[in-house]
Amino acid sequence: MKNLGFPIDVVVSCLASRSGGVKDSWKIDYEATKNSLVAGKKFGASHFVLLSAICVQKPLLEFQRAKLKFEAELMKEAGEDDRFTYSIVRPTAFFKSLGGQVELVKDGKPYVMFGDGKLCACKPISEQDLASFIADCVLKEDKINRVLPIGGPGKALTPLEQGEILFKLIGKEPKFLKVPIGIMDFAIGVLDFLVKIFPPMEDAAEFGKIGRYYAAESMLIVDPETGEYSAEKTPSYGNDTLEEFFARVLREGMAGQELGEQSIF
């Protein structure tokens, strides 16, 4: 940054662990993100936009705890320096995280979901709409010193509804494979036991917990009064819909939207 030859006004951090592993989460979601704050302030940044996640409301996983620790330190930094501000963006699910089964269903496979397909819901948002919202956090004063949960347009969708959208686009009768959530609970129990004997297996156990979390927890705001997830209280933003994304993937594939290490299916 020193060699750029000009001051930094704003830092936008979209850093996140690629795997969600225990050590990787703390190295990236906390440590590397904090390094970007320190470096940015050193070269003149007066505003920091953090891409976090809506799921930190209910922190059961290491990457969520790491994100929350940095969020707290970022807010403390702004509280101690009146020339420095922040925006913390907590989006719901990304389109690409819901697109992993499109090719499988297109090839005639069933759509896999846990329980009855209604255990959780989200208001998915496109990368383009999220990028636009992040730009708003740089340019608009009403986004300063705020934690900003954000979802995409339209109603919240359960996995069952997502699958129905996909089958409608393909023009096939819906075919679902419903997996009991208890299978994941059993696997996590086994992995937790093995970790006590073989500590290097801690990431495998954490990956199981991550899968369980996303299978059962909604990516929506938790209503502080009821403690329940609320689609109504989750803000909507943008224009892109999941149905449009599915249609594009059916035509063009997932090029540029690959999940890599985040892939489950």
PDB file of C-alpha atoms in Angstrom:
ATOM      1  CA  MET A   1       0.000   0.000   0.000  1.00  0.00           C
ATOM      2  CA  LYS A   2       2.892   2.331   0.748  1.00  0.00           C
ATOM      3  CA  ASN A   3       4.073   2.052  -2.864  1.00  0.00           C
ATOM      4  CA  LEU A   4       0.712   3.136  -4.290  1.00  0.00           C
ATOM      5  CA  GLY A   5       1.684   6.746  -3.702  1.00  0.00           C
ATOM      6  CA  PHE A   6      -1.723   8.002  -2.585  1.00  0.00           C
ATOM      7  CA  PRO A   7      -3.744   7.840   0.656  1.00  0.00           C
ATOM      8  CA  ILE A   8      -6.463   5.298   1.387  1.00  0.00           C
ATOM      9  CA  ASP A   9      -9.960   6.644   2.151  1.00  0.00           C
ATOM     10  CA  VAL A  10     -11.985   3.474   2.700  1.00  0.00           C
ATOM     11  CA  VAL A  11     -11.218  -0.194   3.306  1.00  0.00           C
ATOM     12  CA  VAL A  12     -13.748  -2.741   2.002  1.00  0.00           C
ATOM     13  CA  SER A  13     -12.995  -6.193   3.390  1.00  0.00           C
ATOM     14  CA  CYS A  14     -14.631  -9.257   1.827  1.00  0.00           C
ATOM     15  CA  LEU A  15     -12.149 -11.657   3.407  1.00  0.00           C
ATOM     16  CA  ALA A  16     -13.492 -15.018   4.571  1.00  0.00           C
ATOM     17  CA  SER A  17     -12.097 -18.444   5.333  1.00  0.00           C
ATOM     18  CA  ARG A  18     -12.257 -20.693   2.270  1.00  0.00           C
ATOM     19  CA  SER A  19     -13.005 -23.799   4.313  1.00  0.00           C
ATOM     20  CA  GLY A  20     -14.509 -22.721   7.635  1.00  0.00           C
ATOM     21  CA  GLY A  21     -11.920 -24.854   9.437  1.00  0.00           C
ATOM     22  CA  VAL A  22     -11.087 -23.928  13.021  1.00  0.00           C
ATOM     23  CA  LYS A  23      -7.596 -22.487  12.559  1.00  0.00           C
ATOM     24  CA  ASP A  24      -8.345 -21.083   9.101  1.00  0.00           C
ATOM     25  CA  SER A  25     -11.352 -19.178  10.454  1.00  0.00           C
ATOM     26  CA  TRP A  26      -9.293 -17.397  13.094  1.00  0.00           C
ATOM     27  CA  LYS A  27      -6.438 -16.697  10.674  1.00  0.00           C
ATOM     28  CA  ILE A  28      -8.701 -15.156   8.018  1.00  0.00           C
ATOM     29  CA  ASP A  29     -12.038 -14.023   9.479  1.00  0.00           C
ATOM     30  CA  TYR A  30     -10.272 -12.452  12.441  1.00  0.00           C
ATOM     31  CA  GLU A  31      -6.508 -12.040  12.040  1.00  0.00           C
ATOM     32  CA  ALA A  32      -6.179 -11.187   8.320  1.00  0.00           C
ATOM     33  CA  THR A  33      -9.235  -8.922   8.528  1.00  0.00           C
ATOM     34  CA  LYS A  34      -7.751  -7.124  11.511  1.00  0.00           C
ATOM     35  CA  ASN A  35      -4.485  -6.712   9.591  1.00  0.00           C
ATOM     36  CA  SER A  36      -6.439  -4.955   6.820  1.00  0.00           C
ATOM     37  CA  LEU A  37      -7.933  -2.578   9.403  1.00  0.00           C
ATOM     38  CA  VAL A  38      -4.531  -1.761  10.882  1.00  0.00           C
ATOM     39  CA  ALA A  39      -2.947  -1.242   7.444  1.00  0.00           C
ATOM     40  CA  GLY A  40      -5.875   0.816   6.181  1.00  0.00           C
ATOM     41  CA  LYS A  41      -5.831   3.165   9.161  1.00  0.00           C
ATOM     42  CA  LYS A  42      -2.063   3.512   8.909  1.00  0.00           C
ATOM     43  CA  PHE A  43      -2.441   4.908   5.389  1.00  0.00           C
ATOM     44  CA  GLY A  44      -5.349   7.215   6.115  1.00  0.00           C
ATOM     45  CA  ALA A  45      -8.574   5.187   5.893  1.00  0.00           C
ATOM     46  CA  SER A  46     -11.421   6.816   7.801  1.00  0.00           C
ATOM     47  CA  HIS A  47     -14.122   4.250   7.002  1.00  0.00           C
ATOM     48  CA  PHE A  48     -14.146   0.428   7.050  1.00  0.00           C
ATOM     49  CA  VAL A  49     -16.808  -1.678   5.328  1.00  0.00           C
ATOM     50  CA  LEU A  50     -16.870  -5.258   6.604  1.00  0.00           C
ATOM     51  CA  LEU A  51     -18.615  -8.062   4.761  1.00  0.00           C
ATOM     52  CA  SER A  52     -19.758 -10.303   7.602  1.00  0.00           C
ATOM     53  CA  ALA A  53     -22.688 -12.782   7.604  1.00  0.00           C
ATOM     54  CA  ILE A  54     -26.213 -12.827   8.993  1.00  0.00           C
ATOM     55  CA  CYS A  55     -25.573 -16.170  10.695  1.00  0.00           C
ATOM     56  CA  VAL A  56     -23.298 -14.565  13.316  1.00  0.00           C
ATOM     57  CA  GLN A  57     -26.507 -13.764  15.219  1.00  0.00           C
ATOM     58  CA  LYS A  58     -26.465 -17.351  16.453  1.00  0.00           C
ATOM     59  CA  PRO A  59     -22.743 -18.178  16.792  1.00  0.00           C
ATOM     60  CA  LEU A  60     -22.293 -21.938  17.063  1.00  0.00           C
ATOM     61  CA  LEU A  61     -19.338 -22.213  14.644  1.00  0.00           C
ATOM     62  CA  GLU A  62     -15.736 -21.032  14.810  1.00  0.00           C
ATOM     63  CA  PHE A  63     -15.895 -18.758  11.770  1.00  0.00           C
ATOM     64  CA  GLN A  64     -18.922 -17.018  13.308  1.00  0.00           C
ATOM     65  CA  ARG A  65     -17.077 -16.448  16.589  1.00  0.00           C
ATOM     66  CA  ALA A  66     -14.061 -15.122  14.690  1.00  0.00           C
ATOM     67  CA  LYS A  67     -16.234 -12.704  12.708  1.00  0.00           C
ATOM     68  CA  LEU A  68     -17.964 -11.484  15.861  1.00  0.00           C
ATOM     69  CA  LYS A  69     -14.668 -10.860  17.623  1.00  0.00           C
ATOM     70  CA  PHE A  70     -13.515  -8.648  14.777  1.00  0.00           C
ATOM     71  CA  GLU A  71     -16.899  -6.895  14.562  1.00  0.00           C
ATOM     72  CA  ALA A  72     -16.597  -5.983  18.261  1.00  0.00           C
ATOM     73  CA  GLU A  73     -13.067  -4.640  17.803  1.00  0.00           C
ATOM     74  CA  LEU A  74     -14.103  -2.640  14.738  1.00  0.00           C
ATOM     75  CA  MET A  75     -16.960  -0.992  16.656  1.00  0.00           C
ATOM     76  CA  LYS A  76     -14.629  -0.305  19.581  1.00  0.00           C
ATOM     77  CA  GLU A  77     -12.146   1.353  17.208  1.00  0.00           C
ATOM     78  CA  ALA A  78     -14.864   3.689  15.943  1.00  0.00           C
ATOM     79  CA  GLY A  79     -16.015   4.389  19.488  1.00  0.00           C
ATOM     80  CA  GLU A  80     -12.534   5.523  20.485  1.00  0.00           C
ATOM     81  CA  ASP A  81     -11.778   7.561  17.345  1.00  0.00           C
ATOM     82  CA  ASP A  82     -14.472  10.018  16.226  1.00  0.00           C
ATOM     83  CA  ARG A  83     -12.718  10.447  12.866  1.00  0.00           C
ATOM     84  CA  PHE A  84     -13.194   6.751  12.038  1.00  0.00           C
ATOM     85  CA  THR A  85     -16.441   4.986  11.060  1.00  0.00           C
ATOM     86  CA  TYR A  86     -17.610   1.542   9.965  1.00  0.00           C
ATOM     87  CA  SER A  87     -20.393  -0.326   8.162  1.00  0.00           C
ATOM     88  CA  ILE A  88     -20.915  -4.010   8.975  1.00  0.00           C
ATOM     89  CA  VAL A  89     -22.821  -5.821   6.211  1.00  0.00           C
ATOM     90  CA  ARG A  90     -24.506  -9.100   7.151  1.00  0.00           C
ATOM     91  CA  PRO A  91     -25.985 -10.693   4.019  1.00  0.00           C
ATOM     92  CA  THR A  92     -28.190 -13.759   3.828  1.00  0.00           C
ATOM     93  CA  ALA A  93     -27.420 -16.660   1.491  1.00  0.00           C
ATOM     94  CA  PHE A  94     -25.726 -15.992  -1.858  1.00  0.00           C
ATOM     95  CA  PHE A  95     -27.333 -17.334  -5.025  1.00  0.00           C
ATOM     96  CA  LYS A  96     -24.322 -19.517  -5.788  1.00  0.00           C
ATOM     97  CA  SER A  97     -24.563 -21.262  -2.405  1.00  0.00           C
ATOM     98  CA  LEU A  98     -28.027 -22.470  -3.459  1.00  0.00           C
ATOM     99  CA  GLY A  99     -27.032 -23.482  -6.991  1.00  0.00           C
ATOM    100  CA  GLY A 100     -25.038 -26.597  -6.226  1.00  0.00           C
ATOM    101  CA  GLN A 101     -27.850 -28.973  -7.210  1.00  0.00           C
ATOM    102  CA  VAL A 102     -28.940 -27.343 -10.466  1.00  0.00           C
ATOM    103  CA  GLU A 103     -26.825 -29.570 -12.741  1.00  0.00           C
ATOM    104  CA  LEU A 104     -27.738 -32.691 -10.760  1.00  0.00           C
ATOM    105  CA  VAL A 105     -31.465 -32.023 -11.049  1.00  0.00           C
ATOM    106  CA  LYS A 106     -31.055 -31.155 -14.734  1.00  0.00           C
ATOM    107  CA  ASP A 107     -29.487 -34.613 -15.197  1.00  0.00           C
ATOM    108  CA  GLY A 108     -32.510 -36.302 -13.589  1.00  0.00           C
ATOM    109  CA  LYS A 109     -31.289 -36.623 -10.010  1.00  0.00           C
ATOM    110  CA  PRO A 110     -33.599 -35.791  -7.085  1.00  0.00           C
ATOM    111  CA  TYR A 111     -33.337 -32.499  -5.206  1.00  0.00           C
ATOM    112  CA  VAL A 112     -31.806 -33.266  -1.796  1.00  0.00           C
ATOM    113  CA  MET A 113     -33.094 -31.521   1.325  1.00  0.00           C
ATOM    114  CA  PHE A 114     -33.130 -32.156   5.048  1.00  0.00           C
ATOM    115  CA  GLY A 115     -36.246 -32.977   7.008  1.00  0.00           C
ATOM    116  CA  ASP A 116     -39.400 -31.827   5.249  1.00  0.00           C
ATOM    117  CA  GLY A 117     -37.568 -29.076   3.380  1.00  0.00           C
ATOM    118  CA  LYS A 118     -39.070 -26.424   5.625  1.00  0.00           C
ATOM    119  CA  LEU A 119     -36.541 -26.438   8.458  1.00  0.00           C
ATOM    120  CA  CYS A 120     -35.015 -23.164   7.321  1.00  0.00           C
ATOM    121  CA  ALA A 121     -35.486 -20.278   4.910  1.00  0.00           C
ATOM    122  CA  CYS A 122     -33.508 -17.396   3.429  1.00  0.00           C
ATOM    123  CA  LYS A 123     -33.885 -14.304   1.248  1.00  0.00           C
ATOM    124  CA  PRO A 124     -31.004 -15.003  -1.153  1.00  0.00           C
ATOM    125  CA  ILE A 125     -29.086 -12.130  -2.734  1.00  0.00           C
ATOM    126  CA  SER A 126     -27.009 -11.947  -5.912  1.00  0.00           C
ATOM    127  CA  GLU A 127     -23.349 -10.955  -5.927  1.00  0.00           C
ATOM    128  CA  GLN A 128     -24.218  -7.917  -8.069  1.00  0.00           C
ATOM    129  CA  ASP A 129     -26.896  -6.648  -5.695  1.00  0.00           C
ATOM    130  CA  LEU A 130     -24.660  -7.242  -2.684  1.00  0.00           C
ATOM    131  CA  ALA A 131     -21.796  -5.364  -4.383  1.00  0.00           C
ATOM    132  CA  SER A 132     -24.157  -2.453  -5.008  1.00  0.00           C
ATOM    133  CA  PHE A 133     -25.206  -2.424  -1.352  1.00  0.00           C
ATOM    134  CA  ILE A 134     -21.553  -2.457  -0.252  1.00  0.00           C
ATOM    135  CA  ALA A 135     -20.918   0.525  -2.548  1.00  0.00           C
ATOM    136  CA  ASP A 136     -23.825   2.290  -0.813  1.00  0.00           C
ATOM    137  CA  CYS A 137     -21.980   1.727   2.472  1.00  0.00           C
ATOM    138  CA  VAL A 138     -19.051   3.700   1.062  1.00  0.00           C
ATOM    139  CA  LEU A 139     -21.154   6.537  -0.328  1.00  0.00           C
ATOM    140  CA  LYS A 140     -24.244   6.962   1.868  1.00  0.00           C
ATOM    141  CA  GLU A 141     -24.213   8.509   5.334  1.00  0.00           C
ATOM    142  CA  ASP A 142     -27.219   6.498   6.555  1.00  0.00           C
ATOM    143  CA  LYS A 143     -25.051   3.353   6.429  1.00  0.00           C
ATOM    144  CA  ILE A 144     -22.354   4.750   8.761  1.00  0.00           C
ATOM    145  CA  ASN A 145     -21.699   3.095  12.159  1.00  0.00           C
ATOM    146  CA  ARG A 146     -24.404   0.522  11.631  1.00  0.00           C
ATOM    147  CA  VAL A 147     -24.775  -3.245  11.501  1.00  0.00           C
ATOM    148  CA  LEU A 148     -26.714  -3.883   8.305  1.00  0.00           C
ATOM    149  CA  PRO A 149     -28.423  -7.245   7.712  1.00  0.00           C
ATOM    150  CA  ILE A 150     -29.510  -7.515   4.099  1.00  0.00           C
ATOM    151  CA  GLY A 151     -31.373  -9.964   1.886  1.00  0.00           C
ATOM    152  CA  GLY A 152     -32.442 -10.072  -1.722  1.00  0.00           C
ATOM    153  CA  PRO A 153     -35.843  -9.117  -3.151  1.00  0.00           C
ATOM    154  CA  GLY A 154     -39.036 -11.096  -2.652  1.00  0.00           C
ATOM    155  CA  LYS A 155     -40.238 -13.552  -0.043  1.00  0.00           C
ATOM    156  CA  ALA A 156     -38.097 -15.874   2.040  1.00  0.00           C
ATOM    157  CA  LEU A 157     -37.653 -19.285   0.397  1.00  0.00           C
ATOM    158  CA  THR A 158     -37.363 -22.705   2.034  1.00  0.00           C
ATOM    159  CA  PRO A 159     -35.294 -25.477   0.397  1.00  0.00           C
ATOM    160  CA  LEU A 160     -38.598 -27.070  -0.665  1.00  0.00           C
ATOM    161  CA  GLU A 161     -39.625 -23.879  -2.463  1.00  0.00           C
ATOM    162  CA  GLN A 162     -36.182 -23.517  -4.042  1.00  0.00           C
ATOM    163  CA  GLY A 163     -36.471 -27.044  -5.405  1.00  0.00           C
ATOM    164  CA  GLU A 164     -39.969 -26.386  -6.752  1.00  0.00           C
ATOM    165  CA  ILE A 165     -38.669 -23.308  -8.611  1.00  0.00           C
ATOM    166  CA  LEU A 166     -35.909 -25.398 -10.166  1.00  0.00           C
ATOM    167  CA  PHE A 167     -38.226 -28.214 -11.304  1.00  0.00           C
ATOM    168  CA  LYS A 168     -40.651 -25.666 -12.791  1.00  0.00           C
ATOM    169  CA  LEU A 169     -37.844 -24.141 -14.858  1.00  0.00           C
ATOM    170  CA  ILE A 170     -36.710 -27.575 -16.074  1.00  0.00           C
ATOM    171  CA  GLY A 171     -40.275 -28.633 -16.828  1.00  0.00           C
ATOM    172  CA  LYS A 172     -40.130 -31.843 -14.785  1.00  0.00           C
ATOM    173  CA  GLU A 173     -42.241 -33.290 -11.995  1.00  0.00           C
ATOM    174  CA  PRO A 174     -40.649 -32.461  -8.628  1.00  0.00           C
ATOM    175  CA  LYS A 175     -38.579 -35.339  -7.240  1.00  0.00           C
ATOM    176  CA  PHE A 176     -37.195 -34.819  -3.734  1.00  0.00           C
ATOM    177  CA  LEU A 177     -34.875 -36.840  -1.529  1.00  0.00           C
ATOM    178  CA  LYS A 178     -35.644 -36.001   2.102  1.00  0.00           C
ATOM    179  CA  VAL A 179     -32.757 -36.768   4.456  1.00  0.00           C
ATOM    180  CA  PRO A 180     -33.477 -37.004   8.210  1.00  0.00           C
ATOM    181  CA  ILE A 181     -31.556 -34.307  10.083  1.00  0.00           C
ATOM    182  CA  GLY A 182     -30.785 -36.906  12.748  1.00  0.00           C
ATOM    183  CA  ILE A 183     -28.261 -38.509  10.378  1.00  0.00           C
ATOM    184  CA  MET A 184     -26.145 -35.364  10.610  1.00  0.00           C
ATOM    185  CA  ASP A 185     -26.517 -35.249  14.395  1.00  0.00           C
ATOM    186  CA  PHE A 186     -25.251 -38.827  14.619  1.00  0.00           C
ATOM    187  CA  ALA A 187     -22.277 -38.120  12.345  1.00  0.00           C
ATOM    188  CA  ILE A 188     -21.348 -34.997  14.338  1.00  0.00           C
ATOM    189  CA  GLY A 189     -21.536 -36.976  17.581  1.00  0.00           C
ATOM    190  CA  VAL A 190     -19.144 -39.574  16.182  1.00  0.00           C
ATOM    191  CA  LEU A 191     -16.727 -36.913  14.918  1.00  0.00           C
ATOM    192  CA  ASP A 192     -16.783 -35.030  18.236  1.00  0.00           C
ATOM    193  CA  PHE A 193     -15.876 -38.280  20.002  1.00  0.00           C
ATOM    194  CA  LEU A 194     -13.048 -39.011  17.559  1.00  0.00           C
ATOM    195  CA  VAL A 195     -11.604 -35.502  17.956  1.00  0.00           C
ATOM    196  CA  LYS A 196     -10.938 -36.259  21.635  1.00  0.00           C
ATOM    197  CA  ILE A 197      -8.727 -39.143  20.512  1.00  0.00           C
ATOM    198  CA  PHE A 198      -7.404 -37.650  17.268  1.00  0.00           C
ATOM    199  CA  PRO A 199      -7.228 -33.830  17.652  1.00  0.00           C
ATOM    200  CA  PRO A 200      -6.191 -33.293  13.985  1.00  0.00           C
ATOM    201  CA  MET A 201      -9.760 -34.293  13.067  1.00  0.00           C
ATOM    202  CA  GLU A 202     -11.131 -31.037  14.523  1.00  0.00           C
ATOM    203  CA  ASP A 203     -11.753 -29.564  11.070  1.00  0.00           C
ATOM    204  CA  ALA A 204     -13.738 -32.615   9.947  1.00  0.00           C
ATOM    205  CA  ALA A 205     -15.932 -32.217  13.014  1.00  0.00           C
ATOM    206  CA  GLU A 206     -16.315 -28.494  12.320  1.00  0.00           C
ATOM    207  CA  PHE A 207     -17.315 -29.152   8.691  1.00  0.00           C
ATOM    208  CA  GLY A 208     -20.039 -31.488   9.954  1.00  0.00           C
ATOM    209  CA  LYS A 209     -21.333 -28.764  12.262  1.00  0.00           C
ATOM    210  CA  ILE A 210     -21.288 -26.239   9.418  1.00  0.00           C
ATOM    211  CA  GLY A 211     -23.380 -28.574   7.252  1.00  0.00           C
ATOM    212  CA  ARG A 212     -25.810 -29.165  10.119  1.00  0.00           C
ATOM    213  CA  TYR A 213     -26.113 -25.428  10.775  1.00  0.00           C
ATOM    214  CA  TYR A 214     -27.003 -24.544   7.200  1.00  0.00           C
ATOM    215  CA  ALA A 215     -29.405 -27.465   6.964  1.00  0.00           C
ATOM    216  CA  ALA A 216     -31.489 -26.303   9.910  1.00  0.00           C
ATOM    217  CA  GLU A 217     -30.895 -22.591  10.602  1.00  0.00           C
ATOM    218  CA  SER A 218     -32.556 -19.827   8.614  1.00  0.00           C
ATOM    219  CA  MET A 219     -30.507 -17.020   7.095  1.00  0.00           C
ATOM    220  CA  LEU A 220     -32.894 -14.355   8.379  1.00  0.00           C
ATOM    221  CA  ILE A 221     -32.960 -11.777  11.158  1.00  0.00           C
ATOM    222  CA  VAL A 222     -33.628 -13.133  14.632  1.00  0.00           C
ATOM    223  CA  ASP A 223     -36.458 -11.107  16.178  1.00  0.00           C
ATOM    224  CA  PRO A 224     -35.090  -9.960  19.561  1.00  0.00           C
ATOM    225  CA  GLU A 225     -38.585 -10.010  21.063  1.00  0.00           C
ATOM    226  CA  THR A 226     -39.502 -13.563  20.111  1.00  0.00           C
ATOM    227  CA  GLY A 227     -36.085 -15.170  19.518  1.00  0.00           C
ATOM    228  CA  GLU A 228     -37.482 -16.540  16.256  1.00  0.00           C
ATOM    229  CA  TYR A 229     -36.285 -15.972  12.701  1.00  0.00           C
ATOM    230  CA  SER A 230     -38.317 -13.269  10.950  1.00  0.00           C
ATOM    231  CA  ALA A 231     -38.614 -12.920   7.180  1.00  0.00           C
ATOM    232  CA  GLU A 232     -40.625  -9.721   7.659  1.00  0.00           C
ATOM    233  CA  LYS A 233     -37.851  -8.037   9.636  1.00  0.00           C
ATOM    234  CA  THR A 234     -35.111  -9.075   7.190  1.00  0.00           C
ATOM    235  CA  PRO A 235     -34.523  -6.116   4.814  1.00  0.00           C
ATOM    236  CA  SER A 236     -34.722  -6.687   1.056  1.00  0.00           C
ATOM    237  CA  TYR A 237     -32.466  -5.062  -1.528  1.00  0.00           C
ATOM    238  CA  GLY A 238     -31.845  -5.288  -5.243  1.00  0.00           C
ATOM    239  CA  ASN A 239     -33.649  -6.712  -8.251  1.00  0.00           C
ATOM    240  CA  ASP A 240     -32.065 -10.081  -9.076  1.00  0.00           C
ATOM    241  CA  THR A 241     -34.140 -13.160  -8.205  1.00  0.00           C
ATOM    242  CA  LEU A 242     -33.110 -16.738  -7.477  1.00  0.00           C
ATOM    243  CA  GLU A 243     -35.381 -17.967 -10.275  1.00  0.00           C
ATOM    244  CA  GLU A 244     -33.464 -15.813 -12.778  1.00  0.00           C
ATOM    245  CA  PHE A 245     -30.192 -17.166 -11.426  1.00  0.00           C
ATOM    246  CA  PHE A 246     -31.355 -20.795 -11.724  1.00  0.00           C
ATOM    247  CA  ALA A 247     -32.497 -20.123 -15.310  1.00  0.00           C
ATOM    248  CA  ARG A 248     -29.089 -18.691 -16.189  1.00  0.00           C
ATOM    249  CA  VAL A 249     -27.248 -21.634 -14.621  1.00  0.00           C
ATOM    250  CA  LEU A 250     -29.445 -24.062 -16.569  1.00  0.00           C
ATOM    251  CA  ARG A 251     -28.420 -22.271 -19.774  1.00  0.00           C
ATOM    252  CA  GLU A 252     -24.785 -21.485 -19.025  1.00  0.00           C
ATOM    253  CA  GLY A 253     -23.666 -23.634 -16.090  1.00  0.00           C
ATOM    254  CA  MET A 254     -22.004 -22.440 -12.880  1.00  0.00           C
ATOM    255  CA  ALA A 255     -18.961 -20.867 -14.587  1.00  0.00           C
ATOM    256  CA  GLY A 256     -17.651 -18.114 -12.349  1.00  0.00           C
ATOM    257  CA  GLN A 257     -19.928 -19.234  -9.521  1.00  0.00           C
ATOM    258  CA  GLU A 258     -18.086 -22.373  -8.432  1.00  0.00           C
ATOM    259  CA  LEU A 259     -18.283 -23.113  -4.714  1.00  0.00           C
ATOM    260  CA  GLY A 260     -14.923 -24.877  -4.465  1.00  0.00           C
ATOM    261  CA  GLU A 261     -14.297 -25.934  -0.862  1.00  0.00           C
ATOM    262  CA  GLN A 262     -17.757 -24.679   0.150  1.00  0.00           C
ATOM    263  CA  SER A 263     -19.472 -27.299  -2.009  1.00  0.00           C
ATOM    264  CA  ILE A 264     -21.723 -29.815  -0.237  1.00  0.00           C
ATOM    265  CA  PHE A 265     -23.490 -31.495  -3.173  1.00  0.00           C
TER     266      PHE A 265
END
